[in-house]
CSV table of C-alpha atoms in Angstrom, one decimal:
chain,number,residue,atom,x,y,z
A,1,MET,CA,-70.1,61.0,-167.9
A,2,SER,CA,-71.2,63.6,-165.4
A,3,ALA,CA,-69.9,67.2,-165.0
A,4,SER,CA,-68.0,66.2,-161.8
A,5,GLN,CA,-66.4,63.1,-163.3
A,6,PRO,CA,-62.6,63.1,-163.7
A,7,MET,CA,-61.4,62.6,-167.2
A,8,SER,CA,-58.7,60.2,-168.5
A,9,THR,CA,-55.5,62.3,-168.7
A,10,ASN,CA,-52.5,60.2,-169.9
A,11,SER,CA,-50.3,63.3,-170.8
A,12,THR,CA,-47.3,61.4,-172.0
A,13,LEU,CA,-46.5,58.0,-173.5
A,14,ASP,CA,-44.4,55.8,-171.2
A,15,HIS,CA,-41.0,54.5,-172.5
A,16,ALA,CA,-42.4,51.1,-173.7
A,17,SER,CA,-45.1,52.9,-175.7
A,18,GLN,CA,-42.6,55.3,-177.2
A,19,LEU,CA,-40.4,52.3,-178.3
A,20,ARG,CA,-43.4,50.6,-179.9
A,21,VAL,CA,-44.3,53.7,-181.9
A,22,LYS,CA,-40.7,54.1,-183.1
A,23,VAL,CA,-40.5,50.5,-184.2
A,24,LEU,CA,-43.9,50.8,-186.0
A,25,ALA,CA,-42.8,54.0,-187.7
A,26,LEU,CA,-39.6,52.5,-189.0
A,27,ILE,CA,-41.4,49.4,-190.3
A,28,PHE,CA,-44.0,51.7,-191.9
A,29,LEU,CA,-41.3,53.7,-193.5
A,30,GLY,CA,-39.5,50.6,-194.9
A,31,ILE,CA,-42.7,49.2,-196.4
A,32,SER,CA,-43.6,52.6,-197.9
A,33,ALA,CA,-40.1,52.9,-199.5
A,34,ALA,CA,-40.5,49.3,-200.9
A,35,LEU,CA,-43.9,50.2,-202.4
A,36,ILE,CA,-42.6,53.4,-204.0
A,37,GLY,CA,-39.8,51.5,-205.6
A,38,GLY,CA,-42.2,48.8,-206.8
A,39,VAL,CA,-44.5,51.4,-208.4
A,40,ILE,CA,-41.7,53.1,-210.2
A,41,ALA,CA,-40.4,49.7,-211.5
A,42,PHE,CA,-43.9,48.7,-212.7
A,43,LEU,CA,-45.1,52.0,-214.2
A,44,GLY,CA,-41.8,53.5,-215.5
A,45,GLU,CA,-41.8,57.1,-216.4
A,46,LEU,CA,-45.5,57.7,-215.6
A,47,ALA,CA,-44.8,57.0,-212.0
A,48,TYR,CA,-42.4,60.0,-211.7
A,49,ALA,CA,-45.3,62.5,-212.0
A,50,LEU,CA,-47.2,60.6,-209.3
A,51,LEU,CA,-44.1,60.5,-207.2
A,52,TYR,CA,-43.5,64.2,-207.7
A,53,PHE,CA,-46.9,65.2,-206.5
A,54,SER,CA,-46.7,62.7,-203.6
A,55,LEU,CA,-43.5,64.3,-202.5
A,56,VAL,CA,-45.0,67.8,-202.6
A,57,PHE,CA,-47.9,66.6,-200.4
A,58,ALA,CA,-45.4,64.6,-198.3
A,59,VAL,CA,-43.5,67.8,-197.5
A,60,ILE,CA,-46.7,69.6,-196.5
A,61,ILE,CA,-47.9,66.7,-194.4
A,62,PHE,CA,-44.6,65.9,-192.8
A,63,ALA,CA,-44.3,69.6,-191.8
A,64,ASN,CA,-47.3,69.0,-189.6
A,65,TYR,CA,-49.4,65.8,-189.5
A,66,ARG,CA,-52.4,68.1,-188.8
A,67,ASN,CA,-52.3,69.2,-192.4
A,68,GLY,CA,-52.8,65.6,-193.5
A,69,ILE,CA,-55.8,65.1,-191.3
A,70,TRP,CA,-57.3,68.3,-192.6
A,71,LEU,CA,-56.9,67.1,-196.2
A,72,LEU,CA,-58.3,63.6,-195.3
A,73,THR,CA,-61.4,65.2,-193.7
A,74,LEU,CA,-61.9,67.4,-196.8
A,75,LEU,CA,-61.7,64.3,-199.1
A,76,LEU,CA,-63.5,61.7,-197.0
A,77,PRO,CA,-67.1,62.7,-198.0
A,78,PHE,CA,-65.9,62.3,-201.7
A,79,ALA,CA,-63.7,59.2,-201.2
A,80,SER,CA,-66.3,56.7,-202.4
A,81,THR,CA,-67.6,58.8,-205.3
A,82,GLN,CA,-66.4,59.0,-208.8
A,83,LEU,CA,-65.2,62.5,-208.1
A,84,VAL,CA,-62.0,61.0,-206.6
A,85,PRO,CA,-60.1,58.5,-208.7
A,86,ARG,CA,-60.5,54.9,-207.4
A,87,GLU,CA,-57.1,53.9,-208.8
A,88,LEU,CA,-54.1,55.3,-210.5
A,89,PHE,CA,-52.4,53.7,-213.5
A,90,GLY,CA,-54.6,50.6,-213.2
A,91,VAL,CA,-53.2,49.8,-209.7
A,92,VAL,CA,-56.0,48.8,-207.3
A,93,GLY,CA,-55.7,50.7,-204.0
A,94,LEU,CA,-53.3,53.3,-205.4
A,95,ASN,CA,-55.4,56.4,-205.3
A,96,PRO,CA,-55.1,60.0,-203.8
A,97,PHE,CA,-57.0,59.2,-200.7
A,98,ASN,CA,-55.0,56.1,-199.7
A,99,ILE,CA,-51.7,57.9,-200.5
A,100,LEU,CA,-52.7,60.8,-198.3
A,101,PHE,CA,-53.8,58.4,-195.5
A,102,VAL,CA,-50.4,56.6,-195.5
A,103,LEU,CA,-48.5,59.9,-195.6
A,104,THR,CA,-50.5,61.2,-192.7
A,105,LEU,CA,-50.0,58.1,-190.6
A,106,LEU,CA,-46.2,58.3,-191.3
A,107,SER,CA,-46.1,61.9,-190.3
A,108,LEU,CA,-48.1,61.3,-187.1
A,109,PHE,CA,-45.9,58.3,-186.0
A,110,ALA,CA,-42.7,60.2,-186.9
A,111,ALA,CA,-43.8,63.2,-184.9
A,112,SER,CA,-44.4,60.9,-181.9
A,113,ALA,CA,-41.5,58.5,-182.3
A,114,PHE,CA,-38.8,61.1,-182.7
A,115,ARG,CA,-40.4,63.4,-180.0
A,116,ARG,CA,-40.9,66.4,-182.3
A,117,GLU,CA,-43.9,67.0,-180.0
A,118,ASP,CA,-45.7,65.3,-177.2
A,119,ILE,CA,-48.7,63.7,-178.8
A,120,GLN,CA,-51.5,62.3,-176.6
A,121,PHE,CA,-53.1,59.3,-178.3
A,122,VAL,CA,-56.7,58.3,-177.7
A,123,SER,CA,-57.8,55.1,-176.1
A,124,LEU,CA,-60.8,53.5,-177.9
A,125,PRO,CA,-63.7,52.2,-175.7
A,126,THR,CA,-64.5,48.6,-175.3
A,127,THR,CA,-67.9,49.0,-177.0
A,128,PHE,CA,-66.0,50.2,-180.1
A,129,TRP,CA,-63.7,47.2,-180.2
A,130,ILE,CA,-66.7,44.8,-179.8
A,131,TYR,CA,-68.6,46.6,-182.5
A,132,VAL,CA,-65.6,46.3,-184.9
A,133,GLY,CA,-65.2,42.6,-183.9
A,134,VAL,CA,-68.8,41.9,-184.9
A,135,VAL,CA,-68.4,43.7,-188.2
A,136,THR,CA,-65.2,41.6,-188.8
A,137,LEU,CA,-67.2,38.5,-188.0
A,138,GLY,CA,-69.9,39.5,-190.5
A,139,ALA,CA,-67.2,40.0,-193.2
A,140,TYR,CA,-65.7,36.6,-192.4
A,141,VAL,CA,-69.1,34.9,-192.6
A,142,GLY,CA,-70.1,36.8,-195.7
A,143,VAL,CA,-67.0,36.2,-197.8
A,144,GLY,CA,-67.8,32.5,-198.0
A,145,SER,CA,-71.1,33.2,-199.7
A,146,VAL,CA,-69.9,35.8,-202.2
A,147,GLU,CA,-69.8,33.3,-205.1
A,148,ARG,CA,-73.6,32.7,-204.7
A,149,GLU,CA,-74.5,36.4,-205.0
A,150,ILE,CA,-76.8,37.7,-207.7
A,151,VAL,CA,-75.2,40.1,-210.2
A,152,LEU,CA,-77.1,43.4,-210.1
A,153,PRO,CA,-77.9,45.3,-213.3
A,154,ASN,CA,-75.0,47.4,-214.6
A,155,SER,CA,-72.7,45.8,-212.0
A,156,GLU,CA,-69.7,43.5,-212.1
A,157,PRO,CA,-69.8,40.2,-210.3
A,158,LEU,CA,-68.3,40.3,-206.9
A,159,THR,CA,-65.1,38.5,-206.1
A,160,LYS,CA,-63.9,37.8,-202.6
A,161,THR,CA,-61.3,40.6,-202.9
A,162,THR,CA,-63.8,43.3,-204.0
A,163,TYR,CA,-66.3,42.1,-201.4
A,164,LEU,CA,-63.8,42.5,-198.6
A,165,LEU,CA,-62.7,45.9,-200.0
A,166,ASP,CA,-66.3,47.2,-200.2
A,167,ALA,CA,-67.9,45.6,-197.1
A,168,PHE,CA,-65.0,45.6,-194.7
A,169,PHE,CA,-61.9,47.6,-195.5
A,170,LYS,CA,-63.6,50.8,-196.7
A,171,PRO,CA,-65.7,51.0,-193.5
A,172,LEU,CA,-62.4,50.4,-191.5
A,173,MET,CA,-60.8,53.2,-193.4
A,174,ILE,CA,-63.6,55.6,-192.3
A,175,LEU,CA,-63.0,54.5,-188.7
A,176,ALA,CA,-59.2,54.9,-189.1
A,177,VAL,CA,-59.7,58.5,-190.3
A,178,ALA,CA,-62.1,59.1,-187.3
A,179,TRP,CA,-59.3,57.9,-185.0
A,180,LEU,CA,-56.9,60.4,-186.6
A,181,ALA,CA,-59.6,63.1,-185.9
A,182,ALA,CA,-59.7,61.8,-182.3
A,183,VAL,CA,-55.9,62.3,-182.0
A,184,LEU,CA,-56.2,65.8,-183.4
A,185,SER,CA,-59.1,66.6,-181.1
A,186,ARG,CA,-57.3,65.4,-178.0
A,187,ASN,CA,-54.3,67.5,-178.8
A,188,GLY,CA,-56.3,70.7,-179.0
A,189,ASN,CA,-56.8,71.1,-182.7
A,190,GLY,CA,-60.2,69.5,-183.5
A,191,ARG,CA,-61.9,72.5,-184.8
A,192,SER,CA,-60.0,72.2,-188.1
A,193,VAL,CA,-62.0,69.1,-188.8
A,194,ILE,CA,-65.3,71.1,-188.8
A,195,TRP,CA,-63.6,73.8,-191.0
A,196,ALA,CA,-62.6,71.1,-193.4
A,197,LEU,CA,-66.1,69.7,-193.6
A,198,ALA,CA,-67.6,73.1,-194.4
A,199,PRO,CA,-65.8,73.6,-197.8
A,200,ALA,CA,-66.5,69.9,-198.6
A,201,TYR,CA,-70.2,70.5,-198.4
A,202,ILE,CA,-70.0,73.7,-200.4
A,203,THR,CA,-68.1,71.8,-203.1
A,204,PHE,CA,-70.6,69.0,-203.1
A,205,PHE,CA,-73.4,71.6,-203.6
A,206,PHE,CA,-71.7,73.2,-206.6
A,207,VAL,CA,-71.1,69.8,-208.1
A,208,ILE,CA,-74.8,68.7,-207.8
A,209,ALA,CA,-76.3,72.1,-208.8
A,210,GLY,CA,-73.8,72.5,-211.7
A,211,TYR,CA,-74.7,69.0,-213.0
A,212,LEU,CA,-78.5,69.8,-212.9
A,213,VAL,CA,-78.1,73.2,-214.6
A,214,GLY,CA,-75.5,72.0,-217.1
A,215,ASN,CA,-77.7,69.2,-218.3
A,216,GLY,CA,-80.8,71.3,-218.3
A,217,ILE,CA,-82.7,69.1,-215.8
A,218,SER,CA,-85.7,70.8,-214.4
A,219,LEU,CA,-87.2,70.4,-211.0
A,220,GLN,CA,-90.4,69.1,-212.5
A,221,GLY,CA,-88.5,66.6,-214.4
A,222,LEU,CA,-87.0,65.2,-211.2
A,223,VAL,CA,-90.4,64.5,-209.6
A,224,ALA,CA,-91.2,61.5,-211.7
A,225,GLY,CA,-87.7,61.0,-213.2
A,226,ASP,CA,-85.2,58.2,-212.8
A,227,ARG,CA,-84.2,57.9,-209.1
A,228,GLU,CA,-80.7,57.0,-210.3
A,229,PHE,CA,-80.0,60.3,-211.8
A,230,LEU,CA,-77.1,61.0,-209.4
A,231,ASN,CA,-75.5,57.5,-209.8
A,232,TRP,CA,-72.7,59.1,-211.9
A,233,THR,CA,-71.3,60.4,-208.6
A,234,GLY,CA,-71.0,56.8,-207.4
A,235,LEU,CA,-73.8,57.4,-204.8
A,236,HIS,CA,-77.6,57.0,-205.1
A,237,ALA,CA,-79.7,60.1,-204.6
A,238,ASN,CA,-80.8,58.7,-201.2
A,239,ASP,CA,-77.1,58.4,-200.1
A,240,VAL,CA,-76.3,62.0,-201.3
A,241,GLY,CA,-79.3,63.2,-199.4
A,242,GLU,CA,-78.2,61.5,-196.2
A,243,LEU,CA,-74.6,62.8,-196.6
A,244,ALA,CA,-76.0,66.3,-197.0
A,245,ASN,CA,-78.3,66.1,-194.1
A,246,ILE,CA,-75.6,64.9,-191.7
A,247,GLY,CA,-73.6,68.0,-192.8
A,248,LEU,CA,-76.6,70.2,-192.4
A,249,ALA,CA,-77.1,69.1,-188.7
A,250,ILE,CA,-73.5,69.4,-187.7
A,251,LEU,CA,-72.8,72.7,-189.4
A,252,LEU,CA,-76.1,74.3,-188.4
A,253,PHE,CA,-75.8,73.6,-184.7
A,254,THR,CA,-72.1,74.5,-184.7
A,255,ALA,CA,-73.0,77.8,-186.4
A,256,LEU,CA,-75.7,78.6,-183.9
A,257,ALA,CA,-73.4,78.0,-181.0
A,258,SER,CA,-70.5,80.1,-182.5
A,259,SER,CA,-70.1,83.6,-180.9
A,260,ALA,CA,-67.9,85.1,-183.7
A,261,PRO,CA,-70.2,86.7,-186.3
A,262,TRP,CA,-68.1,85.8,-189.3
A,263,SER,CA,-67.7,82.2,-188.2
A,264,ARG,CA,-71.4,81.9,-187.6
A,265,ALA,CA,-72.2,83.5,-191.0
A,266,ILE,CA,-69.8,81.2,-192.9
A,267,LEU,CA,-71.0,78.0,-191.2
A,268,LEU,CA,-74.7,79.0,-191.7
A,269,ALA,CA,-73.9,79.5,-195.4
A,270,CYS,CA,-72.3,76.0,-195.6
A,271,ALA,CA,-75.3,74.5,-193.7
A,272,GLY,CA,-77.6,76.2,-196.2
A,273,ALA,CA,-75.6,74.7,-199.1
A,274,ALA,CA,-75.9,71.2,-197.4
A,275,ALA,CA,-79.6,71.7,-197.0
A,276,THR,CA,-80.0,72.7,-200.6
A,277,THR,CA,-78.0,69.7,-201.8
A,278,ALA,CA,-80.2,67.4,-199.8
A,279,ALA,CA,-83.4,69.0,-201.3
A,280,LEU,CA,-82.0,68.8,-204.9
A,281,THR,CA,-81.7,65.0,-204.5
A,282,PHE,CA,-85.5,64.8,-204.5
A,283,SER,CA,-85.2,61.9,-202.1
A,284,ARG,CA,-88.1,61.7,-199.8
A,285,ALA,CA,-85.8,60.4,-197.1
A,286,ALA,CA,-83.8,63.5,-197.5
A,287,PHE,CA,-87.0,65.6,-197.1
A,288,VAL,CA,-87.8,63.8,-193.9
A,289,GLY,CA,-84.2,64.4,-192.7
A,290,ILE,CA,-84.5,68.1,-193.3
A,291,GLY,CA,-87.8,68.1,-191.4
A,292,ILE,CA,-86.3,66.3,-188.4
A,293,ILE,CA,-83.3,68.6,-188.2
A,294,LEU,CA,-85.3,71.8,-188.5
A,295,GLY,CA,-88.1,70.4,-186.3
A,296,TYR,CA,-85.5,69.7,-183.6
A,297,TYR,CA,-84.1,73.2,-183.9
A,298,VAL,CA,-87.6,74.8,-183.5
A,299,TRP,CA,-88.5,72.4,-180.6
A,300,LYS,CA,-85.2,73.4,-178.7
A,301,GLN,CA,-86.0,77.1,-178.7
A,302,ARG,CA,-86.2,78.1,-175.0
A,303,SER,CA,-88.5,81.2,-175.4
A,304,VAL,CA,-91.9,81.5,-177.0
A,305,GLY,CA,-90.6,84.5,-179.1
A,306,ARG,CA,-87.7,82.6,-180.6
A,307,PHE,CA,-89.8,79.5,-181.1
A,308,LEU,CA,-92.4,81.5,-183.1
A,309,LEU,CA,-89.7,83.3,-185.0
A,310,ALA,CA,-87.9,80.1,-186.0
A,311,LEU,CA,-91.2,78.5,-186.9
A,312,SER,CA,-92.3,81.4,-189.0
A,313,ALA,CA,-89.0,81.5,-190.9
A,314,ILE,CA,-89.2,77.8,-191.7
A,315,VAL,CA,-92.9,78.0,-192.8
A,316,THR,CA,-92.1,81.0,-195.0
A,317,VAL,CA,-89.2,79.2,-196.8
A,318,ALA,CA,-91.5,76.1,-197.2
A,319,LEU,CA,-94.2,78.3,-198.8
A,320,LEU,CA,-91.7,79.7,-201.3
A,321,LEU,CA,-90.5,76.4,-202.5
A,322,PRO,CA,-91.6,75.3,-206.0
A,323,ASP,CA,-94.5,72.9,-206.3
A,324,ALA,CA,-92.2,70.1,-207.6
A,325,PHE,CA,-90.9,69.5,-204.0
A,326,PHE,CA,-94.4,69.0,-202.6
A,327,GLU,CA,-95.4,66.7,-205.4
A,328,ARG,CA,-92.3,64.5,-204.8
A,329,ALA,CA,-92.8,64.5,-201.0
A,330,SER,CA,-96.5,63.5,-201.3
A,331,THR,CA,-96.0,60.7,-203.8
A,332,GLY,CA,-98.6,58.0,-203.1
A,333,LEU,CA,-100.2,59.8,-200.1
A,334,ALA,CA,-103.2,61.2,-201.9
A,335,THR,CA,-104.3,57.8,-203.3
A,336,GLY,CA,-103.0,55.8,-200.3
A,337,ASP,CA,-101.0,53.7,-202.6
A,338,GLU,CA,-98.8,51.6,-200.3
A,339,GLN,CA,-96.5,50.5,-203.1
A,340,ALA,CA,-95.9,54.1,-204.2
A,341,ILE,CA,-95.3,55.3,-200.6
A,342,THR,CA,-92.8,52.6,-199.8
A,343,ALA,CA,-91.3,52.4,-203.4
A,344,GLY,CA,-92.2,48.7,-203.5
A,345,ARG,CA,-90.1,47.9,-200.4
A,346,LEU,CA,-92.9,46.4,-198.3
A,347,ASP,CA,-94.1,43.6,-200.7
A,348,GLU,CA,-91.1,43.2,-203.0
A,349,ILE,CA,-88.2,43.5,-200.5
A,350,TRP,CA,-89.1,43.4,-196.8
A,351,ARG,CA,-91.7,40.6,-196.6
A,352,PRO,CA,-89.7,38.2,-198.8
A,353,LEU,CA,-86.5,38.8,-196.7
A,354,ILE,CA,-87.9,38.7,-193.1
A,355,GLY,CA,-88.3,34.9,-193.2
A,356,THR,CA,-84.7,34.4,-194.0
A,357,PHE,CA,-83.7,35.7,-190.6
A,358,TRP,CA,-84.4,32.2,-189.1
A,359,GLU,CA,-81.9,30.6,-191.5
A,360,ALA,CA,-79.1,32.0,-189.4
A,361,PRO,CA,-80.6,33.8,-186.4
A,362,ILE,CA,-77.5,33.9,-184.1
A,363,ILE,CA,-74.7,35.4,-186.2
A,364,GLY,CA,-76.5,36.2,-189.4
A,365,HIS,CA,-75.6,35.6,-193.1
A,366,GLY,CA,-72.7,38.0,-193.3
A,367,LEU,CA,-72.4,41.6,-194.4
A,368,TYR,CA,-74.4,42.5,-197.6
A,369,SER,CA,-76.2,39.2,-197.3
A,370,THR,CA,-79.2,40.4,-199.3
A,371,LEU,CA,-77.1,39.7,-202.4
A,372,TRP,CA,-77.3,35.9,-201.7
A,373,ALA,CA,-80.6,35.8,-199.8
A,374,THR,CA,-82.8,32.9,-200.8
A,375,PRO,CA,-85.7,34.9,-202.3
A,376,ASN,CA,-83.2,37.0,-204.2
A,377,LEU,CA,-81.6,33.9,-205.7
A,378,ARG,CA,-85.0,32.5,-206.6
A,379,GLY,CA,-86.2,35.7,-208.2
A,380,ALA,CA,-89.0,36.1,-205.6
A,381,MET,CA,-88.1,39.8,-204.8
A,382,LEU,CA,-86.7,42.9,-206.4
A,383,PRO,CA,-83.0,42.3,-207.3
A,384,VAL,CA,-81.4,44.6,-204.8
A,385,GLY,CA,-78.1,44.6,-202.9
A,386,GLN,CA,-79.4,45.8,-199.6
A,387,ALA,CA,-82.6,45.4,-197.6
A,388,HIS,CA,-83.4,49.1,-197.8
A,389,SER,CA,-83.8,49.1,-194.0
A,390,ALA,CA,-80.9,49.4,-191.7
A,391,TYR,CA,-82.7,47.5,-189.0
A,392,LEU,CA,-83.5,44.5,-191.3
A,393,ASP,CA,-79.9,44.6,-192.6
A,394,VAL,CA,-78.4,44.3,-189.2
A,395,ALA,CA,-80.8,41.4,-188.3
A,396,LEU,CA,-80.0,39.5,-191.5
A,397,ASP,CA,-76.3,40.3,-191.8
A,398,LEU,CA,-75.3,40.0,-188.1
A,399,GLY,CA,-78.1,38.1,-186.4
A,400,ILE,CA,-79.1,38.5,-182.7
A,401,VAL,CA,-75.5,39.0,-181.7
A,402,GLY,CA,-75.2,41.9,-184.1
A,403,ILE,CA,-78.5,43.4,-183.0
A,404,VAL,CA,-77.3,43.5,-179.4
A,405,VAL,CA,-73.8,44.8,-180.1
A,406,VAL,CA,-74.9,47.5,-182.6
A,407,ALA,CA,-77.6,48.7,-180.3
A,408,ALA,CA,-75.2,48.9,-177.3
A,409,PHE,CA,-72.6,50.7,-179.4
A,410,PHE,CA,-74.8,53.4,-180.7
A,411,TRP,CA,-76.3,53.9,-177.3
A,412,SER,CA,-72.8,54.6,-176.0
A,413,VAL,CA,-72.2,57.0,-178.9
A,414,TRP,CA,-75.4,58.8,-178.2
A,415,THR,CA,-74.6,59.0,-174.5
A,416,MET,CA,-71.2,60.5,-175.2
A,417,PHE,CA,-72.6,63.1,-177.7
A,418,ARG,CA,-75.4,64.0,-175.2
A,419,ASP,CA,-73.0,64.5,-172.3
A,420,LEU,CA,-70.5,66.6,-174.3
A,421,SER,CA,-73.4,68.7,-175.7
A,422,LYS,CA,-74.5,69.5,-172.2
A,423,HIS,CA,-71.2,69.7,-170.2
A,424,HIS,CA,-68.4,70.8,-172.6
A,425,ILE,CA,-66.8,74.0,-171.4
A,426,ASP,CA,-66.8,75.5,-174.9
A,427,PRO,CA,-70.2,76.5,-176.3
A,428,GLN,CA,-69.1,75.9,-179.9
A,429,TRP,CA,-68.1,72.3,-179.1
A,430,ARG,CA,-71.5,71.9,-177.4
A,431,GLY,CA,-73.1,72.9,-180.6
A,432,VAL,CA,-71.1,70.4,-182.6
A,433,PHE,CA,-72.1,67.5,-180.4
A,434,GLU,CA,-75.8,68.7,-180.3
A,435,GLY,CA,-75.7,68.5,-184.0
A,436,CYS,CA,-74.4,64.9,-183.7
A,437,THR,CA,-77.2,63.9,-181.4
A,438,VAL,CA,-79.6,65.1,-184.1
A,439,CYS,CA,-77.7,63.1,-186.7
A,440,LEU,CA,-78.3,60.0,-184.6
A,441,LEU,CA,-82.0,60.7,-184.3
A,442,PHE,CA,-82.1,61.3,-188.1
A,443,LEU,CA,-80.3,58.0,-188.7
A,444,ALA,CA,-82.5,56.1,-186.4
A,445,ILE,CA,-85.6,57.2,-188.3
A,446,GLN,CA,-84.1,56.9,-191.8
A,447,GLY,CA,-82.9,53.5,-190.8
A,448,PHE,CA,-86.4,52.2,-191.3
A,449,THR,CA,-86.2,52.7,-195.1
A,450,ASN,CA,-82.5,53.1,-196.0
A,451,ASP,CA,-78.8,52.9,-195.1
A,452,ARG,CA,-76.9,50.6,-192.7
A,453,PHE,CA,-75.7,50.7,-189.1
A,454,THR,CA,-72.2,49.9,-190.2
A,455,PRO,CA,-69.9,52.7,-191.4
A,456,THR,CA,-70.9,53.9,-194.9
A,457,PRO,CA,-69.6,56.8,-197.0
A,458,PRO,CA,-72.7,59.1,-196.5
A,459,GLN,CA,-72.1,58.8,-192.7
A,460,ALA,CA,-68.4,60.0,-193.0
A,461,ALA,CA,-68.9,63.3,-191.2
A,462,LEU,CA,-70.7,61.7,-188.3
A,463,TRP,CA,-67.9,59.2,-187.8
A,464,LEU,CA,-65.4,62.0,-187.9
A,465,CYS,CA,-67.3,63.7,-185.2
A,466,TYR,CA,-67.3,60.5,-183.2
A,467,GLY,CA,-63.6,60.7,-183.3
A,468,LEU,CA,-63.7,64.4,-182.2
A,469,ALA,CA,-65.9,63.4,-179.3
A,470,LEU,CA,-63.5,60.7,-178.2
A,471,GLY,CA,-60.7,63.2,-178.2
A,472,GLN,CA,-62.7,65.8,-176.3
A,473,ALA,CA,-64.0,63.3,-173.8
A,474,GLN,CA,-60.4,62.3,-172.9
A,475,SER,CA,-59.2,65.9,-172.7
A,476,THR,CA,-58.9,67.6,-169.2
A,477,ARG,CA,-59.9,70.9,-170.8
A,478,SER,CA,-63.3,69.8,-172.2
A,479,ILE,CA,-65.6,69.3,-169.3
A,480,LYS,CA,-67.2,71.9,-167.1
A,481,ARG,CA,-66.1,71.9,-163.5
A,482,ALA,CA,-68.7,71.0,-161.0
A,483,GLN,CA,-70.2,74.0,-159.2
A,484,PRO,CA,-69.3,74.2,-155.5
C-alpha cells in the first residue's frame, strides 16, 4: 500500500447489508433471551446475582458498543489465565469474558441495525480467510487423533470437546475480538484499545510482583528454581514473558511517537511495567525479547547523539541489574552445555519429532499434534504438549500447505504494519504500528524455541493491533497524501 494509493471507503451499508444485520441482530437477541431463561431455570436463585451484574454491564455496553470493546481489550490478556473465571456455577463457557463478548456483539449489531449511528464495517483480506481456513482444517484433522494423545503430568485427558475449545475456538475468539477492534478503529476510536492495554499490563505487573514478594521468592531463588513457578496464573513463565514483551514493544513505540507529555509519560510507565514483568519471569526467551526490542530502538535512532544517549541509558540499566539476571541469561554458555542452553529441546524434543513430518507432509497431523506424535507415544522423547518451536509446530501440525499459507499471511501482516508505520498521517499511529513490526521480528526469532504461529493468549495484544491496522488501512483519514 503506497502513499498515493486510494483506500477502500465504503461509508454506508447498502439496503441488503442493513437487512442482513437486522435479521442477525434479532436472531442473536432471541438466542440470548433463551439462554438467559435456561440459566435461570438451571441455577435457580444463584443465577439472579449473575443476571443482575450482567444487566448492569449490559446497560453500560448498550449505551455505547465501544465500552464493550474497551472492556474486552482490558480482559483479553487475562482471558486464558486463572485470574479470570473459566466458568460460572459449573456451566462450561459461561464466564465473564464470554458474557461480555456476547453483549458487545449485541450492542454493535443493534447500533447498526436500528441506525443509531452509521457504522462502517471492516472487510477482511483474502489472506486472512485462507489462514483461518487452514487453521480450521488443522482442527478437523487433529480432532480425530485426540483419543490417542498422551496425558501430560498434572493434566486431565483431552476430550474432543476440550480439544476443539482449546485448539480452535479460543484462537477464533481472539480473532473475533480483533475484528471488533478493527470496527472500532475504522470508525475513528481505535486509540481506546491502546489505552485499555496500558492498564492491563500495569495490572499484570502488580499481580506477578505481588506474588513474588508475598511468597518471599528471591531473585537468586528464581535462577535455578522451578520454571513452572508462574503456572498458577494458567500460563508458563515463557508465555508470560512473551505477553509482556509484546506489550513492551507496542507501548514503548506508541509512547515515543506521542506528542502530549502526559500521554508519553503514562505510556512509558506502562511500557516499563511490561518490561519488568518480562524480566521477572526469568525466561531466557523473555530476556532475548527485551534485547531485540531495545536493540531495534537504539538502531533506529537517526542521529549519532541520540544513538549514543539511548545506548548509554540501556547499558547503565543493564549494569545496575542484580547478578541473578545475568546468571540466568548465561545458563550453559560458560560450559558450552548444549542440553542446558536448549533446555533439552534439541535431543529430547526436536530430533525425535522431525522425522514424523514425513508421516503426513501435505496437510500435517492436526493442531497440537505433538500430543500424539509417534515418539511421544513410544516414550522416546520428553512428554510435552508442543514442539517448543513455532516453525516445527507449523510443519508437523499443518504440513506444507500450512507452511505456505502461514508464511504468506504473516508476510501480508508485516507489509501492512510496515506501510502504516511509514505512511499513516498520525505520528502516534505510526508509533503503534512500528511497535507491531518489532513484535513480528520478536516472534520470528522466539519462534525457533517457543510459541506457535496460530493465535495464542500471549499474542493477544498483537492480534488486537492487527485489527486496529485493518481498520486504519480502510480509513480514508489514515494515509498521507502524495506530495505534488
